[in-house]
Tab-separated table of C-alpha atoms and ligand atoms in Angstrom:
chain	number	residue	atom	x	y	z
A	1	MET	CA	119.460	52.630	64.120
A	2	ARG	CA	116.669	51.752	61.550
A	3	VAL	CA	114.647	55.426	61.484
A	4	VAL	CA	110.670	55.381	59.423
A	5	CYS	CA	109.982	59.113	58.785
A	6	LEU	CA	106.795	60.266	57.347
A	7	ALA	CA	106.987	63.717	56.097
A	8	GLY	CA	105.908	66.412	52.917
A	9	GLY	CA	108.006	67.959	51.152
A	10	VAL	CA	110.755	70.870	52.264
A	11	GLY	CA	110.349	70.946	55.405
A	12	GLY	CA	109.758	66.996	55.445
A	13	ALA	CA	112.587	67.064	53.174
A	14	LYS	CA	115.400	68.896	55.470
A	15	LEU	CA	114.849	67.719	58.408
A	16	ALA	CA	115.214	64.316	56.364
A	17	ASP	CA	118.417	65.346	54.890
A	18	GLY	CA	119.352	66.185	58.928
A	19	LEU	CA	118.728	62.656	59.621
A	20	GLN	CA	119.777	60.790	56.145
A	21	GLN	CA	123.416	62.681	57.501
A	22	ILE	CA	123.407	61.320	61.347
A	23	LEU	CA	122.490	57.588	59.600
A	24	ALA	CA	124.201	55.208	57.635
A	25	PRO	CA	123.322	54.598	53.954
A	26	GLY	CA	120.007	52.821	54.082
A	27	GLU	CA	118.857	53.089	57.957
A	28	LEU	CA	116.005	56.159	57.118
A	29	THR	CA	112.958	55.517	55.075
A	30	VAL	CA	110.895	58.561	54.419
A	31	ILE	CA	107.145	57.903	53.565
A	32	VAL	CA	106.674	60.874	51.414
A	33	ASN	CA	102.893	62.383	50.745
A	34	THR	CA	101.226	61.615	47.127
A	35	GLY	CA	98.071	63.666	48.279
A	36	ASP	CA	99.731	66.557	46.412
A	37	ASP	CA	100.174	64.729	43.025
A	38	LEU	CA	98.860	65.880	40.084
A	39	GLU	CA	98.864	65.383	36.445
A	40	ARG	CA	99.769	68.401	34.301
A	41	HIS	CA	100.964	68.679	30.913
A	42	SER	CA	99.584	64.482	30.162
A	43	LEU	CA	102.759	64.135	32.859
A	44	LEU	CA	102.592	62.729	36.389
A	45	ILE	CA	104.322	65.127	38.306
A	46	CYS	CA	104.703	63.920	42.899
A	47	PRO	CA	105.787	67.048	44.285
A	48	ASP	CA	106.575	65.900	47.540
A	49	HIS	CA	108.249	62.817	46.435
A	50	ASP	CA	110.210	65.490	43.891
A	51	THR	CA	111.182	68.037	46.414
A	52	VAL	CA	112.879	64.848	49.191
A	53	MET	CA	114.814	62.657	45.781
A	54	TYR	CA	116.375	65.914	44.674
A	55	THR	CA	116.983	66.848	48.758
A	56	LEU	CA	119.087	64.049	50.193
A	57	ALA	CA	120.534	63.717	46.340
A	58	GLY	CA	122.087	66.796	47.321
A	59	LEU	CA	120.040	67.812	43.625
A	60	ALA	CA	117.317	70.454	45.949
A	61	GLY	CA	117.036	73.907	44.294
A	62	SER	CA	117.607	76.835	46.804
A	63	GLN	CA	113.737	77.492	47.142
A	64	GLY	CA	113.860	74.041	48.566
A	65	TRP	CA	111.811	72.528	44.834
A	66	GLY	CA	113.049	71.251	41.534
A	67	LEU	CA	116.351	70.954	40.316
A	68	ALA	CA	119.450	73.109	41.295
A	69	GLY	CA	121.288	74.911	38.317
A	70	GLU	CA	116.916	74.650	36.119
A	71	THR	CA	115.993	75.848	32.788
A	72	TRP	CA	113.223	76.586	31.649
A	73	ARG	CA	112.347	77.018	28.226
A	74	VAL	CA	110.029	74.519	28.262
A	75	MET	CA	107.640	76.204	29.685
A	76	GLY	CA	108.751	79.308	27.545
A	77	SER	CA	107.664	77.634	24.625
A	78	LEU	CA	104.708	76.750	26.844
A	79	ALA	CA	103.371	79.421	27.093
A	80	ARG	CA	104.427	80.946	23.412
A	81	LEU	CA	101.706	77.488	22.298
A	82	GLY	CA	99.270	79.769	24.633
A	83	GLU	CA	99.582	77.346	27.353
A	84	GLY	CA	98.861	77.275	31.009
A	85	THR	CA	101.876	77.823	33.023
A	86	TRP	CA	101.117	78.559	36.494
A	87	PHE	CA	102.715	75.127	37.573
A	88	ARG	CA	106.337	75.615	36.674
A	89	LEU	CA	107.773	72.915	35.801
A	90	GLY	CA	112.295	72.343	34.661
A	91	ASP	CA	113.678	71.475	31.969
A	92	LYS	CA	116.015	69.086	33.940
A	93	ASP	CA	112.993	67.862	36.175
A	94	ILE	CA	111.121	66.812	32.830
A	95	ALA	CA	112.672	63.857	32.810
A	96	THR	CA	111.984	62.571	36.078
A	97	HIS	CA	108.442	63.350	35.332
A	98	LEU	CA	108.736	61.972	31.808
A	99	TYR	CA	111.159	58.549	32.807
A	100	ARG	CA	107.680	58.291	35.774
A	101	THR	CA	105.521	58.256	33.905
A	102	GLU	CA	105.936	56.025	30.723
A	103	ARG	CA	106.509	53.837	33.380
A	104	VAL	CA	103.625	54.151	35.830
A	105	ARG	CA	101.636	54.085	31.888
A	106	ARG	CA	102.877	51.344	31.350
A	107	GLY	CA	101.445	49.126	35.069
A	108	GLU	CA	104.534	49.298	36.988
A	109	ARG	CA	103.728	50.575	40.616
A	110	LEU	CA	104.799	54.900	41.822
A	111	THR	CA	106.829	51.830	44.864
A	112	ASP	CA	108.786	50.984	42.239
A	113	VAL	CA	109.731	53.630	40.066
A	114	ALA	CA	110.280	55.725	42.665
A	115	ALA	CA	113.161	53.285	44.118
A	116	GLU	CA	114.091	53.735	40.731
A	117	LEU	CA	114.863	57.464	40.297
A	118	GLY	CA	116.395	56.827	43.462
A	119	ARG	CA	118.866	54.193	42.941
A	120	ALA	CA	119.589	56.603	39.445
A	121	LEU	CA	120.055	59.456	41.553
A	122	GLY	CA	122.591	58.102	44.255
A	123	VAL	CA	119.927	58.912	46.952
A	124	PRO	CA	121.723	55.749	49.574
A	125	SER	CA	117.805	56.280	51.859
A	126	HIS	CA	114.319	54.807	50.616
A	127	ILE	CA	111.964	56.993	49.870
A	128	LEU	CA	108.556	55.222	49.501
A	129	PRO	CA	105.246	56.631	48.061
A	130	MET	CA	102.426	56.805	50.877
A	131	THR	CA	101.142	54.307	48.402
A	132	ASP	CA	100.682	53.314	45.308
A	133	ALA	CA	96.802	54.348	44.975
A	134	PRO	CA	95.813	57.372	43.486
A	135	VAL	CA	95.242	60.235	46.536
A	136	ARG	CA	94.644	63.338	45.504
A	137	THR	CA	93.871	66.611	48.659
A	138	ARG	CA	90.900	68.142	47.234
A	139	VAL	CA	90.021	71.900	49.662
A	140	ARG	CA	87.417	73.153	50.034
A	141	THR	CA	87.478	77.370	49.895
A	142	ASP	CA	84.081	79.529	50.021
A	143	ASP	CA	84.611	79.064	46.326
A	144	GLY	CA	84.067	75.392	46.647
A	145	TRP	CA	86.359	72.485	45.761
A	146	LEU	CA	90.178	72.989	44.177
A	147	ASP	CA	92.429	70.338	43.246
A	148	PHE	CA	95.067	71.161	46.167
A	149	GLN	CA	98.298	72.933	43.303
A	150	ASP	CA	95.453	75.180	42.411
A	151	TYR	CA	95.370	75.947	45.653
A	152	PHE	CA	98.353	75.770	46.594
A	153	VAL	CA	100.039	77.015	43.514
A	154	ARG	CA	97.964	78.627	41.514
A	155	MET	CA	95.689	80.968	43.575
A	156	HIS	CA	98.899	81.245	45.713
A	157	GLN	CA	97.666	79.570	48.710
A	158	GLU	CA	94.934	82.793	49.492
A	159	PRO	CA	91.334	81.677	50.108
A	160	ASP	CA	90.457	80.172	53.430
A	161	VAL	CA	90.400	76.029	53.726
A	162	ARG	CA	87.064	75.655	54.771
A	163	GLU	CA	87.643	71.962	54.201
A	164	VAL	CA	90.114	69.008	53.136
A	165	ARG	CA	89.602	66.163	52.138
A	166	PHE	CA	92.071	63.069	50.685
A	167	GLU	CA	90.292	61.749	47.078
A	168	GLY	CA	90.569	57.569	46.450
A	169	ALA	CA	92.500	57.406	50.374
A	170	ASP	CA	89.885	54.563	50.901
A	171	ARG	CA	90.476	52.447	48.143
A	172	ALA	CA	94.250	52.561	48.817
A	173	ALA	CA	96.536	50.584	51.049
A	174	ILE	CA	100.324	50.577	52.488
A	175	THR	CA	102.802	49.264	50.886
A	176	PRO	CA	104.428	45.743	51.696
A	177	GLU	CA	107.327	47.871	51.908
A	178	ILE	CA	105.699	50.525	53.952
A	179	SER	CA	104.653	47.318	56.172
A	180	GLU	CA	108.249	46.093	56.136
A	181	ALA	CA	110.035	49.721	56.958
A	182	LEU	CA	107.435	49.742	59.845
A	183	ARG	CA	108.155	46.988	61.286
A	184	ALA	CA	111.593	46.922	61.326
A	185	ALA	CA	111.859	50.872	62.542
A	186	GLU	CA	113.207	51.492	65.687
A	187	VAL	CA	112.453	55.032	66.462
A	188	ILE	CA	109.181	56.617	63.872
A	189	VAL	CA	109.434	60.648	63.136
A	190	VAL	CA	106.848	62.993	61.941
A	191	ALA	CA	108.441	65.555	59.797
A	192	PRO	CA	107.484	69.608	60.711
A	193	SER	CA	105.387	69.176	57.492
A	194	ASN	CA	102.117	70.496	57.184
A	195	PRO	CA	99.988	68.395	59.699
A	196	ILE	CA	96.621	68.677	57.309
A	197	VAL	CA	98.155	68.449	53.478
A	198	SER	CA	100.623	67.081	53.796
A	199	ILE	CA	101.046	64.389	57.240
A	200	GLY	CA	97.691	63.517	56.992
A	201	PRO	CA	96.797	61.907	53.647
A	202	ILE	CA	99.918	59.454	55.057
A	203	LEU	CA	97.800	59.228	58.311
A	204	ALA	CA	94.769	58.688	55.904
A	205	VAL	CA	96.222	55.480	54.022
A	206	PRO	CA	93.421	52.862	55.704
A	207	GLY	CA	96.734	50.856	57.661
A	208	MET	CA	98.821	53.048	58.601
A	209	LEU	CA	98.077	54.605	61.604
A	210	ASP	CA	97.450	50.554	62.223
A	211	ALA	CA	100.989	49.850	61.268
A	212	ILE	CA	102.742	52.801	63.200
A	213	GLY	CA	100.156	51.545	66.173
A	214	ALA	CA	101.824	48.276	66.044
A	215	ALA	CA	106.074	49.045	66.237
A	216	ARG	CA	104.579	51.580	68.781
A	217	ARG	CA	103.432	48.400	71.042
A	218	ARG	CA	106.441	47.354	70.673
A	219	GLY	CA	108.192	50.332	71.754
A	220	VAL	CA	109.260	51.555	69.062
A	221	PRO	CA	109.722	55.622	69.966
A	222	ALA	CA	107.696	57.814	67.617
A	223	VAL	CA	108.284	60.848	67.471
A	224	GLY	CA	106.807	64.514	66.130
A	225	VAL	CA	108.402	68.114	65.516
A	226	SER	CA	106.182	71.072	65.342
A	227	GLY	CA	106.042	72.835	62.469
A	228	ILE	CA	104.876	75.513	63.557
A	229	VAL	CA	107.323	77.876	65.665
A	230	GLY	CA	104.946	81.252	67.455
A	231	GLY	CA	101.677	80.985	65.324
A	232	LYS	CA	103.022	80.634	62.545
A	233	ALA	CA	103.737	78.267	60.237
A	234	LEU	CA	107.700	77.236	58.973
A	235	ARG	CA	106.953	77.435	55.016
A	236	GLY	CA	103.149	77.681	54.308
A	237	PRO	CA	99.628	77.720	54.734
A	238	ALA	CA	99.387	75.672	57.437
A	239	ASP	CA	98.984	77.956	60.593
A	240	ARG	CA	95.646	79.500	58.537
A	241	MET	CA	94.144	75.687	57.725
A	242	LEU	CA	94.311	74.784	61.205
A	243	VAL	CA	92.425	78.267	61.657
A	244	GLY	CA	89.724	77.560	58.602
A	245	LEU	CA	89.894	74.093	60.083
A	246	GLY	CA	87.716	76.466	64.198
A	247	GLU	CA	91.290	74.487	65.190
A	248	GLU	CA	94.702	76.475	67.165
A	249	ALA	CA	97.154	78.264	65.039
A	250	SER	CA	99.753	76.857	67.434
A	251	ALA	CA	102.025	74.263	68.343
A	252	LEU	CA	99.687	72.269	70.555
A	253	GLY	CA	97.199	72.497	67.826
A	254	VAL	CA	99.118	70.250	65.546
A	255	ALA	CA	100.278	67.956	68.762
A	256	ARG	CA	96.020	67.262	69.615
A	257	ARG	CA	96.191	66.300	66.210
A	258	TYR	CA	98.639	64.464	66.653
A	259	ALA	CA	97.317	63.496	69.796
A	260	SER	CA	94.150	62.233	68.566
A	261	ALA	CA	95.501	60.252	66.343
A	262	GLU	CA	97.392	58.347	68.841
A	263	LEU	CA	100.039	58.321	67.212
A	264	LEU	CA	102.712	59.915	69.324
A	265	ASP	CA	104.489	59.317	72.027
A	266	THR	CA	107.362	62.358	72.616
A	267	PHE	CA	106.280	65.951	70.379
A	268	VAL	CA	109.661	68.524	69.539
A	269	ILE	CA	108.473	72.558	70.514
A	270	ASP	CA	110.645	75.242	69.478
A	271	THR	CA	112.316	77.029	72.587
A	272	LEU	CA	109.711	80.277	70.923
A	273	ASP	CA	107.075	77.613	72.647
A	274	GLU	CA	108.432	76.930	75.615
A	275	SER	CA	105.229	78.276	77.629
A	276	LEU	CA	102.963	75.443	75.948
A	277	ALA	CA	105.286	72.552	76.820
A	278	ALA	CA	102.496	72.128	79.985
A	279	GLU	CA	99.185	71.810	78.129
A	280	VAL	CA	101.214	69.330	75.246
A	281	ARG	CA	102.184	66.962	78.379
A	282	SER	CA	98.605	67.070	79.673
A	283	LEU	CA	97.438	65.479	75.951
A	284	GLY	CA	100.107	62.953	76.861
A	285	LEU	CA	102.957	63.560	75.019
A	286	LYS	CA	106.392	63.979	77.098
A	287	VAL	CA	107.605	66.710	75.751
A	288	VAL	CA	111.633	68.267	74.525
A	289	VAL	CA	111.843	71.827	73.394
A	290	THR	CA	115.360	72.862	71.234
A	291	ASP	CA	115.316	75.444	67.802
A	292	THR	CA	113.436	73.954	65.008
A	293	VAL	CA	114.133	76.078	63.027
A	294	MET	CA	116.204	74.501	59.858
A	295	ALA	CA	117.739	77.894	58.527
A	296	ASP	CA	121.305	75.912	57.801
A	297	ALA	CA	122.998	72.462	56.718
A	298	ALA	CA	124.557	72.306	60.433
A	299	GLY	CA	120.723	73.219	61.729
A	300	ARG	CA	118.932	70.140	60.302
A	301	VAL	CA	121.359	68.188	61.570
A	302	ARG	CA	121.046	69.495	65.381
A	303	LEU	CA	117.641	68.814	65.412
A	304	ALA	CA	117.934	65.452	63.907
A	305	HIS	CA	120.130	64.849	66.451
A	306	ASP	CA	118.132	66.386	68.906
A	307	ILE	CA	114.854	63.821	68.198
A	308	LEU	CA	116.809	60.347	67.532
A	309	ALA	CA	117.938	61.739	71.206
A	310	ALA	CA	114.576	62.548	72.394
A	311	GLY	CA	114.036	58.763	70.688
A	312	ALA	CA	116.489	56.877	72.938
A	313	PRO	CA	115.783	54.846	75.772
A	314	ALA	CA	116.124	57.124	78.700
B	1	FO1	N1	106.058	75.154	43.940
B	1	FO1	C1	105.920	77.084	43.146
B	1	FO1	O1	104.661	77.483	44.397
B	1	FO1	N2	105.066	76.681	42.038
B	1	FO1	C2	105.932	75.818	40.958
B	1	FO1	O2	105.681	76.604	40.351
B	1	FO1	C3	105.944	74.936	41.292
B	1	FO1	C4	106.311	74.239	40.450
B	1	FO1	C5	106.419	72.734	40.825
B	1	FO1	C6	107.298	71.360	40.362
B	1	FO1	C7	107.307	69.654	40.571
B	1	FO1	C8	107.477	70.409	42.394
B	1	FO1	O3	107.686	69.056	42.721
B	1	FO1	C9	107.364	71.474	43.115
B	1	FO1	C10	106.641	72.260	42.423
B	1	FO1	N3	106.211	73.187	43.401
B	1	FO1	C11	105.961	74.629	42.634
B	1	FO1	C12	106.390	72.983	45.170
B	1	FO1	C13	105.105	72.177	45.396
B	1	FO1	O4	103.529	72.971	44.304
B	1	FO1	C14	104.862	72.432	46.370
B	1	FO1	O5	106.144	73.350	47.865
B	1	FO1	C15	104.179	70.816	47.431
B	1	FO1	O6	103.794	70.407	46.937
B	1	FO1	C16	103.961	71.339	48.298
B	1	FO1	O7	104.065	70.178	49.638
């Protein structure tokens, strides 16, 4: 079964891992957010791409991002030179950024470099950046506009977010690889990633919603999962961001966003949120209630099974 999954970082990577476990090699394509990308120490870093890649390669560190067994000698030496090291790059991880930066500066497409990296690390799935064009998420706080990682890592997601924009999205386009993956898809999955700053940038790439809509009109089911459980984000600031933007911090708030984008047929909510099912249904979505918290490897596979079952014809 050919599955296309839209994903951000850690939560998206966990679900992609569950899907990869139950699909045949090559059947899973993950479209990853690149709005979190940044340049640090002259290197092009693609955090969500790398989080998904390391996870699907079985190499991810215990914190969810970066590599297992990492060392931090380069950061230590940079700190000694007085460089800011708030965005921590592990020694092994730096090799990925050197490889990518060199090739992108030579004019290779991000999509091609991502494919080379995935092959080199033995990833059995396809990981596609949402676009080859630079798109950068920026957030407006009471102190003005911030680059995404400034807000997320340097300021520990503490400021309230009043507005979000995806700079460069209007000049971006989906890639031929994304068009082809969505043309061949049998199920589309939207991972329980942050709906505003992980899934939001993916949907903002011109052509993405049209290509998903075309697949849905052919009868391809689109199943999304709430990353908000019991009013709290499983990880990261999605709950506070929804409130800051005047929306509801709940699975219903997430469902409203996706319903207004006409993205989904089915929305998966946690058993803790069962009482919201009727209201989600009233948005025109089918609802599946299940355990969505992927606490361990078995939880990832279980949720992946539930999602594919939700997408299967009745
Ligand atoms: N997250 C942190 O909280 N602190 C870091 O220093 C950090 C460094 C980092 C380096 C490479 C990488 O691929 C990811 C990294 N992340 C770090 C994670 C990343 O900032 C976020 O998890 C995502 O951008 C949000 O999805």
